[in-house]
Short mmCIF file of C-alpha atoms in Angstrom, two decimals:
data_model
loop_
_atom_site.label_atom_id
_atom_site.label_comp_id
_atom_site.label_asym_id
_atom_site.label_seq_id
_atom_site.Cartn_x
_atom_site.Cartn_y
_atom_site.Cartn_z
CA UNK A 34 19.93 -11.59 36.00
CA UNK A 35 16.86 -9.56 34.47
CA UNK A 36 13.38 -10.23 36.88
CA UNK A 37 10.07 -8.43 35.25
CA UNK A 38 6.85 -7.95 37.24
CA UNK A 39 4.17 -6.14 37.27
CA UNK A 40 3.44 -3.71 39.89
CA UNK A 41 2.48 -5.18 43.46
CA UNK A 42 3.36 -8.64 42.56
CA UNK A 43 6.07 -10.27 43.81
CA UNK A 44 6.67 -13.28 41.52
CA UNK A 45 8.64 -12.17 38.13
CA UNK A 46 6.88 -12.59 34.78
CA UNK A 47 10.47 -13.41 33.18
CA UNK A 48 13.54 -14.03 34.41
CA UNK A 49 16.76 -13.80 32.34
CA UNK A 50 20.00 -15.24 32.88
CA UNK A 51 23.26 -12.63 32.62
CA UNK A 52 23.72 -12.73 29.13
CA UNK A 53 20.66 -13.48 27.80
CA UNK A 54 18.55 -11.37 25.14
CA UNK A 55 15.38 -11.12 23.75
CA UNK A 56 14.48 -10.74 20.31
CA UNK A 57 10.98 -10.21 18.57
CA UNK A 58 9.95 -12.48 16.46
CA UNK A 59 8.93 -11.50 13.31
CA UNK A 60 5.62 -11.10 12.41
CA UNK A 61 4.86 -13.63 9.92
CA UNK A 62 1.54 -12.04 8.61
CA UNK A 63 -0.58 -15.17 8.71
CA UNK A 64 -3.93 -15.26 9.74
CA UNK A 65 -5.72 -17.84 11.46
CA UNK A 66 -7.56 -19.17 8.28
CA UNK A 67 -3.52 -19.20 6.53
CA UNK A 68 -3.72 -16.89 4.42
CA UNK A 69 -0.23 -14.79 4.26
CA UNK A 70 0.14 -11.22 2.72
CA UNK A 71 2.44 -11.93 0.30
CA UNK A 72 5.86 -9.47 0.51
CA UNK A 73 6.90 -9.43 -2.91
CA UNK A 74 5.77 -10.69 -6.19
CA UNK A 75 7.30 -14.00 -6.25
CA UNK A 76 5.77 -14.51 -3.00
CA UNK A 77 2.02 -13.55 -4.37
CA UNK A 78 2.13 -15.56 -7.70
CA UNK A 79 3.87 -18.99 -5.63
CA UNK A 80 1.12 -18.67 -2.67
CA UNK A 81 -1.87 -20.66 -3.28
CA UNK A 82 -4.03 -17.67 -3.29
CA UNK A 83 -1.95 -17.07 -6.80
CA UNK A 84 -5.63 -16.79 -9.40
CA UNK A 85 -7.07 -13.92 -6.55
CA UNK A 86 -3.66 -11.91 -6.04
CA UNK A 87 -3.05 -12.06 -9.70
CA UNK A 88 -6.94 -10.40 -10.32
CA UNK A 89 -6.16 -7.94 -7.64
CA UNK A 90 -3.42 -7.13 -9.82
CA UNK A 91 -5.13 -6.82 -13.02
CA UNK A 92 -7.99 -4.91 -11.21
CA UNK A 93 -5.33 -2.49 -10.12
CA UNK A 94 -3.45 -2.02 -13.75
CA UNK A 95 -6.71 -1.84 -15.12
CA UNK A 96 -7.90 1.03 -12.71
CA UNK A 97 -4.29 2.90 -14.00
CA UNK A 98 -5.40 2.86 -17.45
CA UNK A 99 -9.00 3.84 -16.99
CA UNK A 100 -7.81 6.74 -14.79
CA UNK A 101 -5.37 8.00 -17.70
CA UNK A 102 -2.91 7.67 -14.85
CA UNK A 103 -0.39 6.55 -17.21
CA UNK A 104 0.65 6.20 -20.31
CA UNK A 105 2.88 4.15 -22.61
CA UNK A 106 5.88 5.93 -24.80
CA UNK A 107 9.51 5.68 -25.37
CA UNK A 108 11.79 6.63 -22.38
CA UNK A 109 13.42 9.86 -23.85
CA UNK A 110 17.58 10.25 -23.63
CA UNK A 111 18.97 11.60 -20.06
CA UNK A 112 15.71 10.25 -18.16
CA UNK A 113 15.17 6.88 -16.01
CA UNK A 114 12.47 5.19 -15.47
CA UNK A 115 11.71 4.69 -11.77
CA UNK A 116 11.29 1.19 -10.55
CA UNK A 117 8.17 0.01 -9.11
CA UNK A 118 6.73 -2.95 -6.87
CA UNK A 119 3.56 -4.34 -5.91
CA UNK A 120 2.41 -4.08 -1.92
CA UNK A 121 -0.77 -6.58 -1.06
CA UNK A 122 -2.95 -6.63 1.41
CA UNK A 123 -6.21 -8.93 2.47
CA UNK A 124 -8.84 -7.03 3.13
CA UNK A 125 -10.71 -8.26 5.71
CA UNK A 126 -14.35 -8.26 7.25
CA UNK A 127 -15.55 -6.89 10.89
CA UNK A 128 -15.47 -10.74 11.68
CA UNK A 129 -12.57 -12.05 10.16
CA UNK A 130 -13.08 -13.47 6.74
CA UNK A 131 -11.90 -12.49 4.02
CA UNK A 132 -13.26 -9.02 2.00
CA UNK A 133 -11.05 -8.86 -1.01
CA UNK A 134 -7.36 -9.33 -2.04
CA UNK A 135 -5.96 -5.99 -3.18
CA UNK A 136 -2.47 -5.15 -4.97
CA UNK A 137 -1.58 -1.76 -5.28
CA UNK A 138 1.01 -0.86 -7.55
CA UNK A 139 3.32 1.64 -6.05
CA UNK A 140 6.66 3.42 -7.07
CA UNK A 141 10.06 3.06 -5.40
CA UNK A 142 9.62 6.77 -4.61
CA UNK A 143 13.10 6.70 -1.93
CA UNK A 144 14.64 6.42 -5.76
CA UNK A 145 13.51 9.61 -6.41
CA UNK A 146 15.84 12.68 -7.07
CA UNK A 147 14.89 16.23 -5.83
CA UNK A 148 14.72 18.74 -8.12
CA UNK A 149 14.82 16.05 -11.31
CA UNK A 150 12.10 13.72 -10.42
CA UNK A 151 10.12 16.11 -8.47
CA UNK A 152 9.69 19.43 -6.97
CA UNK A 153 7.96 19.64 -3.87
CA UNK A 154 6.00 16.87 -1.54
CA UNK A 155 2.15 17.70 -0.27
CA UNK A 156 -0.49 15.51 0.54
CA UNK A 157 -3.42 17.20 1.38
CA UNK A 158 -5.11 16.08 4.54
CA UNK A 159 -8.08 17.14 6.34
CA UNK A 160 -6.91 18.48 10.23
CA UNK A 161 -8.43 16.44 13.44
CA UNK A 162 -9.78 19.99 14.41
CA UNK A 163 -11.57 20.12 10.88
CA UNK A 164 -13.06 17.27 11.54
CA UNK A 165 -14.39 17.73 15.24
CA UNK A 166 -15.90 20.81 13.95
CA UNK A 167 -17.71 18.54 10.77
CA UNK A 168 -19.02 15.99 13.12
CA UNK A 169 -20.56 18.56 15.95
CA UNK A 170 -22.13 20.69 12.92
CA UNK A 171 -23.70 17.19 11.94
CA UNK A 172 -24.70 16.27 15.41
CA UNK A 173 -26.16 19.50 16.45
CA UNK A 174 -28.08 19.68 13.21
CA UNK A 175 -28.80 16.06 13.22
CA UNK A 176 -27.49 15.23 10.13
CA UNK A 177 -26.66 11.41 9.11
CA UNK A 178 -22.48 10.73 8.50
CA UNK A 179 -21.80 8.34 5.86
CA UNK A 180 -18.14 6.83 5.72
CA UNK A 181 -17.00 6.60 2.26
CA UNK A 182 -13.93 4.52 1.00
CA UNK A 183 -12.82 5.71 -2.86
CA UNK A 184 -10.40 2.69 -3.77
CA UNK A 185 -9.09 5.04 -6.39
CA UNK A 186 -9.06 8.19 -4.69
CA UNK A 187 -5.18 8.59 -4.37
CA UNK A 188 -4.93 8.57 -8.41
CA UNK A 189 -6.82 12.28 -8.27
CA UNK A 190 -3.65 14.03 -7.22
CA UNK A 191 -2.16 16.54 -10.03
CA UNK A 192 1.85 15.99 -10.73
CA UNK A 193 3.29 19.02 -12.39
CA UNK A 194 6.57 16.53 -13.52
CA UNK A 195 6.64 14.11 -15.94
CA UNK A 196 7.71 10.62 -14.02
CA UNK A 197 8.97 7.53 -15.71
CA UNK A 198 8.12 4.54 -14.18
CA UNK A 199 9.51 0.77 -15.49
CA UNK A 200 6.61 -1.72 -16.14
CA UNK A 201 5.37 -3.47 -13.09
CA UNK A 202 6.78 -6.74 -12.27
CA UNK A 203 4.60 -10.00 -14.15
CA UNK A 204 3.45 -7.61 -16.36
CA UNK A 205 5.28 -6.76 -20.05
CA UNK A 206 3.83 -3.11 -21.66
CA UNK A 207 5.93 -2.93 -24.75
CA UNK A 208 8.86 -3.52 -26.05
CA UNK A 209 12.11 -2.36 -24.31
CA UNK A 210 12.54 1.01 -24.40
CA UNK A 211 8.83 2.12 -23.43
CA UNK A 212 8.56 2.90 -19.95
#
């Protein structure tokens, strides 16, 4: 038998039989008001927030285009297109309710090969010391911070390689062969 207790109490929190595990639940995702984040696409478009996850999708496809992110063409010999999936998430308020729905649409990157698909990872990223140093410079000279949240930040980055990536799930580009 398993007894667990806090310190200085006497009287176990749990008590488990010889043989007996625990597992952890999963988490679920829901929120008190119901809404789930939706794990896949099939998930998103049977849910019945289906008309907001399916305009967090356009907003997102639409934000690829505008940011010449991507374009459309044939899928030369001796390349792949890379597969890609959709990851949601509900924004949410200080208080609970519900901000927006947002769909990012992201590429399988684990599929890519070294050397072929790319050549070196880097994400730039400011330091914590950096920072400590930016926020006593704004203290001592009593300067106001403002915290500012790009949606579409992430599509500044430069790529040196060409990547091919396979139309996004619910959503037909071209004809086969484009990717």
């Amino acid at each position: 038998a398993c007894d667990v207790s806090l310190p200085d109490d006497s009287s176990p929190l749990l008590s488990l039989s010889e043989g007996t595990v625990l597992v952890k639940s999963a988490d679920t995702g829901r929120h008190p008001d119901g809404i789930v984040e939706p794990a896949t696409y099939k998930q998103a478009i049977l849910s019945p927030q289906r008309d907001y996850w399916i305009q967090a999708m356009q907003e997102e496809l639409e934000a690829l285009f505008r940011n010449g992110v991507f374009t459309e063409t044939h899928l030369p010999k001796g390349r792949r297109a890379l597969p890609t999936m959709w990851v949601f998430k509900v924004k949410r308020k200080p208080d609970g309710s519900v901000e927006r729905f947002k769909a990012r649409l992201v590429v399988k990157g684990f599929m890519q090969r070294e050397g072929i698909d790319y050549q070196e990872v880097y994400a730039p990223t400011a330091r914590t010391d950096t920072f400590r140093v930016l926020m006593a410079v704004a203290a001592e000279l009593d300067l106001e911070v403002h915290h500012v949240d790009v949606k579409t930040a992430f599509l500044n980055g430069e790529l040196d390689e060409t990547l091919f990536v396979q139309s996004p799930q619910g959503y037909t580009l071209s004809s086969d062969g484009h990717a």
